[in-house]
Structure formats: C-alpha cells, structure tokens
Amino acid sequence: MKLLSFTTREGAEAVGVLTADGIRVLTDTPEAQSVRELSPMRRLLKQTGGDISRIQNGLSDYSRTDIEEVVLNVPVPDPTKIIGAPVNYADHQNEMKQDLNIRSLGVFLKAPSSLLPAGGTIQLPYFDRQVDQEGELAVVIGKRASHVAPEKASNFVAGFAALLDITMRGREDRSTRKSFDTFTPMGPWLVTPDEVGATENLELRCAVNNTLRQDARVGDLMWGVTELISYVSSIMVLYPGDIIATGTPAGVGPLLDGDNVSLEITGLGRLEVNVTSSGAVECPTSGGGEWLPSRD
Ligand code: MN
C-alpha cells in the first residue's frame, strides 16, 4: 500500500491510502484519531500561547484531586525535539579535559523517546560501558520560535524543570550516547517563569546515593537561557513543548546498578530516579577506547 499524509482542501490534516481509484481517507477511524492527539500539556501550551500563568486567576473553577491519587508523567511527554547544550559550564569543560565548548560545538539532539518521569528507573544498556549523570536546568518552549533575538527570547519560555542528561561516555555520536530509553529523566513538574524569577540565581544540586556530586549556579552557564533560545531558533523552528537542556556543571560521574539519583534546582522541586543494570548486554560499539564502569 502507498500511504500519504496530506492537508485537505478544507484545511484538515489527514492520512490516506493511494489507490487506482484515488485516495482512501483513513483519518476518521478511531485508531488514526487517537494517534494524532497531542499530550494534554502540549494542548495547554497551544491554547494559552505558552503563557500558562494566565489561567492562575480562574483555577478554583477546575476539578480537584490529591497528588497521592495520581501517577506523575514527564511534564512534556511528547516534545517534537530535545536539544542539548554540550560543554556549557567552564568547570565541566575542565573536568572533561575538553579543548572545545559550546561556542565551538553548537548543540545536539536527544531522542524524545528517552524521557523518563520522576520516580522512574534508568536502564543501563551495557555492562561494559560507563554511564554518567548530568544534572541540568531544562527550558520548555511555550510558543513557536524562529530566529528570536536574545532580548526577546524570554517571551518564548513556558517554564523550567529539572532534567538529567544521562550520558554514555565514549566517542560515539552524542545522539547515540544520550538517546537510550530512560536517559532523560525530567520533572517532577514544570514551573512557570513568573515563579522562577531570574535563572542566573538558581542553584543546582545533584546527588547520587545522597552524596553530593554537582553544586553550581545556573548563572555560570557560558550561554544562558536567552542566548541558547536565540541560537537554537536560528537553526531550527522551536515548537510549543520543545525542551532545551542547558548543560551540566562539574561533578559528573558513573552510575551503577542500584544507585539513586536526585536533582534539586531552586524552586523546581526534587527529581529523583533509580538505576538498574538488569538486562544489560555487551556493547556492540567500541567507543574508541576504554570506557569501563568504575567508581572514582
Ligand atoms: Mn548534558
């Protein structure tokens, strides 16, 4: 069969099958409808133009439930993309003995399917490779952004969240090393900019098994939130719900089976996840050297 995605004369997006007798339109089937649906968070971002805080005044009109009664998902479970900032803190550049930083490297993409909610479990894929934690501030885009000037960039932010950019060490492409399923824990929630204030003042603390590994000020980013949005939007259109992971400070280190990782950023809550190596196999790529898991 030949399948087509198209826009009808009426402006509706549709999917169909090309036959000798024209296109059979499948979009009206229940299966197609359910797949097309955006997550409730992305619908909310679209409906509010990214300015979620404007619903604040009418909150009491909505139905209510207790947080103990629900299972938290990733704040944005279905972004069109996750953009990462490599080597965006000077102290992390030093610890990695890197010649280059973001000013040379630009940004990279992580697979959205790597997202993991707070309370989830990171799955170490290989028993013979090192995987590190990287605590980071995440920016969630609120409305379509293209070629945005730095001084206007804050208008495009829906909110901020804690994010772990879990990373396999080695010389495979970053999109490989950072895109394993469960390698992007994010949450527990999204906090609107009015409540966060100036991101430069945020403190980031990441611990493994309650031992502090990373302790930094977001103000030490080489490219801050507005510079990042401006730069990324000069390359690719940013859509509501897209996530920018702003980079990690010094203190990254290996994760092992049974570890507990927690990331706290001022005002953004506590993101906590576990680690398992159950099901790990031998790595099919070499990484260009020795990258055995070890505790320093
Ligand atoms: Mn990172």
XYZ file of C-alpha atoms and ligand atoms in Angstrom:
297
model
C 0.000 0.000 0.000
C 1.042 3.572 -0.587
C 0.313 5.801 2.425
C 0.043 9.586 2.200
C -0.036 12.374 4.765
C -1.809 15.418 3.373
C -3.881 18.537 4.022
C -7.405 18.529 2.615
C -8.964 21.419 0.697
C -10.827 22.246 3.917
C -7.505 22.556 5.760
C -7.763 19.339 7.761
C -4.685 17.180 8.240
C -5.310 13.650 7.070
C -3.758 10.320 6.265
C -4.841 8.055 3.425
C -4.037 5.224 1.066
C -3.339 5.885 -2.613
C -5.365 3.523 -4.810
C -6.077 3.283 -8.520
C -9.367 4.969 -7.612
C -7.841 7.950 -5.766
C -7.103 8.399 -2.059
C -8.979 6.454 0.638
C -9.010 8.802 3.655
C -8.268 6.913 6.887
C -8.214 9.814 9.309
C -11.759 9.321 10.506
C -11.003 5.898 12.012
C -10.704 5.842 15.817
C -7.153 4.434 15.527
C -5.936 7.390 13.489
C -7.674 9.901 15.783
C -6.012 8.583 18.934
C -2.522 8.599 17.398
C -2.923 12.179 16.199
C -3.703 13.554 19.627
C -1.150 15.744 21.405
C -0.490 15.304 25.108
C -2.700 17.462 27.379
C 0.360 19.596 28.257
C 1.065 20.387 24.626
C -2.603 21.176 24.027
C -2.492 23.528 27.028
C 0.636 25.237 25.674
C -1.044 25.711 22.309
C -4.275 27.016 23.840
C -2.502 29.529 26.103
C 0.121 30.587 23.578
C 2.692 29.379 26.092
C 1.610 31.836 28.782
C 0.232 29.243 31.199
C 0.303 31.530 34.225
C -2.657 33.487 32.813
C -5.017 30.679 33.969
C -3.940 31.372 37.586
C -6.937 33.511 38.488
C -9.596 31.022 37.422
C -8.024 27.927 38.988
C -10.794 27.333 41.524
C -13.207 26.652 38.639
C -11.377 23.432 37.747
C -11.982 19.984 39.275
C -9.588 18.904 42.050
C -7.640 15.760 43.029
C -4.857 14.875 45.507
C -1.305 14.375 44.220
C -1.188 10.997 46.019
C -4.052 9.866 43.776
C -2.167 10.342 40.500
C 0.901 8.947 38.738
C 3.192 11.715 37.519
C 4.272 11.643 33.900
C 7.049 13.677 32.259
C 5.859 17.342 32.213
C 6.027 17.323 28.401
C 5.881 13.660 27.355
C 5.831 14.321 23.599
C 8.123 17.216 22.601
C 8.985 17.380 18.902
C 12.624 17.516 20.000
C 15.055 17.724 22.905
C 18.026 19.976 22.251
C 21.157 19.605 24.381
C 23.950 22.086 25.109
C 27.358 20.377 25.257
C 30.117 21.781 27.489
C 28.280 24.905 28.634
C 29.979 25.332 32.041
C 33.731 26.109 32.280
C 34.290 23.791 35.266
C 32.746 20.849 33.355
C 34.982 21.648 30.363
C 37.986 21.409 32.707
C 36.963 18.109 34.300
C 36.363 16.540 30.881
C 39.734 17.903 29.648
C 37.886 19.210 26.582
C 39.542 21.660 24.209
C 36.171 22.785 22.906
C 32.994 24.171 24.472
C 29.550 25.194 23.235
C 30.984 28.224 21.432
C 32.757 25.781 19.120
C 30.422 22.796 19.262
C 26.891 24.214 18.856
C 24.056 21.983 20.103
C 22.944 18.355 19.722
C 19.655 16.440 19.623
C 18.432 13.779 22.063
C 15.625 11.394 21.145
C 12.310 12.442 22.805
C 11.657 8.736 23.454
C 14.449 8.851 26.076
C 12.238 10.825 28.515
C 11.578 9.298 31.954
C 9.265 10.653 34.673
C 10.315 11.397 38.266
C 10.389 8.171 40.245
C 11.367 6.150 37.180
C 14.317 3.829 36.691
C 17.283 4.476 34.404
C 18.165 1.316 32.497
C 21.932 0.914 31.955
C 22.110 -0.688 28.487
C 25.622 -2.230 28.637
C 27.676 -3.866 31.399
C 30.976 -2.840 29.788
C 30.423 0.913 29.357
C 30.435 3.925 31.682
C 27.240 5.967 32.023
C 27.299 9.298 33.907
C 24.679 11.546 35.462
C 24.450 15.165 34.229
C 22.143 17.433 36.233
C 20.724 20.280 34.147
C 18.180 23.092 34.020
C 15.620 22.415 31.276
C 13.767 25.145 29.406
C 10.379 24.325 27.873
C 9.331 26.398 24.872
C 5.841 27.918 25.037
C 5.190 29.111 21.501
C 6.638 28.759 18.023
C 10.073 30.378 17.932
C 12.170 31.094 14.852
C 15.149 33.471 14.619
C 14.434 35.024 18.003
C 16.702 37.817 19.277
C 18.232 37.163 22.742
C 16.421 40.169 24.254
C 13.051 38.726 23.158
C 13.798 35.082 23.956
C 12.218 35.041 27.422
C 8.803 35.640 25.773
C 9.033 32.143 24.302
C 9.551 30.269 27.580
C 6.631 28.297 29.023
C 8.589 27.197 32.070
C 11.523 25.396 33.612
C 12.140 21.920 35.024
C 14.908 19.749 36.416
C 16.385 17.329 33.866
C 19.073 14.643 33.899
C 21.015 14.300 30.652
C 22.185 10.731 31.209
C 25.223 10.071 29.032
C 27.298 7.097 27.964
C 30.982 8.081 27.765
C 32.939 7.343 24.617
C 33.308 8.617 21.104
C 30.044 7.507 19.568
C 27.936 10.402 18.334
C 26.225 12.310 21.168
C 22.828 11.442 19.680
C 23.675 7.773 20.282
C 25.249 8.138 23.729
C 22.427 10.270 25.150
C 19.333 8.799 23.484
C 18.929 5.416 25.159
C 15.425 4.812 26.522
C 15.166 6.258 30.094
C 18.238 8.527 29.572
C 16.294 11.795 30.030
C 14.577 11.909 33.428
C 12.595 15.158 33.747
C 10.300 16.610 36.392
C 8.633 16.317 38.758
C 6.825 19.316 37.215
C 7.104 22.409 35.036
C 7.368 25.769 36.820
C 6.269 28.978 35.072
C 8.798 31.826 34.635
C 6.899 34.239 36.923
C 7.531 31.825 39.798
C 11.155 31.010 38.879
C 12.472 34.561 38.506
C 15.993 35.158 37.168
C 17.507 31.814 36.164
C 21.030 33.149 36.891
C 20.238 32.911 40.596
C 19.130 29.271 40.568
C 21.241 26.735 42.472
C 21.602 23.244 41.021
C 22.445 20.304 43.278
C 22.752 16.728 42.090
C 23.449 13.805 44.409
C 23.944 10.072 43.917
C 23.018 7.919 46.927
C 22.791 11.155 48.943
C 26.429 12.064 48.176
C 26.581 15.500 46.565
C 28.262 15.396 43.139
C 27.214 18.656 41.488
C 26.668 22.021 43.167
C 26.507 25.026 40.850
C 24.883 28.323 39.978
C 22.933 28.411 36.714
C 24.406 31.923 36.284
C 27.738 30.233 35.465
C 26.384 28.957 32.126
C 28.537 30.155 29.199
C 25.424 30.570 27.063
C 22.471 31.337 29.299
C 18.802 30.610 28.637
C 18.168 33.560 26.310
C 21.351 33.054 24.273
C 20.509 29.367 23.867
C 16.947 30.029 22.669
C 18.211 32.655 20.243
C 20.951 30.403 18.877
C 18.834 27.228 18.601
C 15.938 29.119 16.972
C 18.377 30.396 14.324
C 18.942 26.760 13.313
C 15.527 25.094 13.740
C 11.967 26.174 14.478
C 11.093 25.564 18.131
C 7.553 24.350 18.809
C 5.454 24.504 21.994
C 6.757 21.822 24.336
C 10.237 21.552 22.830
C 12.887 21.103 25.523
C 16.343 22.669 25.757
C 18.721 21.008 28.249
C 21.069 23.861 29.126
C 24.190 21.858 30.040
C 25.817 20.385 33.112
C 28.380 21.744 35.586
C 31.383 19.834 37.014
C 30.797 16.712 39.056
C 29.526 14.173 36.546
C 30.276 10.582 37.471
C 29.421 6.962 36.806
C 26.083 5.359 37.645
C 25.875 1.768 38.850
C 23.145 -0.779 39.460
C 21.035 0.167 42.479
C 22.035 3.853 42.548
C 19.584 6.601 43.462
C 19.989 9.956 41.692
C 18.426 13.196 42.898
C 18.492 16.622 41.289
C 17.249 19.740 43.048
C 17.111 23.164 41.417
C 15.859 26.183 43.360
C 12.063 26.321 43.164
C 11.791 23.425 40.702
C 11.360 20.597 43.212
C 13.271 17.354 43.543
C 13.739 14.958 40.624
C 14.587 11.509 41.923
C 15.194 8.334 39.902
C 16.756 4.914 40.393
C 19.278 2.982 38.309
C 19.306 -0.653 37.222
C 21.694 -2.726 35.120
C 19.247 -5.600 34.921
C 19.103 -6.712 31.315
C 22.408 -5.023 30.381
C 24.290 -6.627 27.483
C 27.708 -6.263 25.871
C 28.082 -3.003 23.934
C 28.178 -3.560 20.159
C 30.324 -0.429 19.592
C 33.819 0.202 21.000
C 33.548 3.901 21.841
C 37.110 4.241 20.617
C 38.775 3.246 23.883
C 38.363 2.036 27.453
C 35.085 3.157 28.996
C 34.566 0.596 31.728
C 32.179 1.472 34.547
C 34.114 2.346 37.690
C 33.786 4.444 40.818
C 36.456 7.095 41.256
Mn 24.468 17.429 29.134
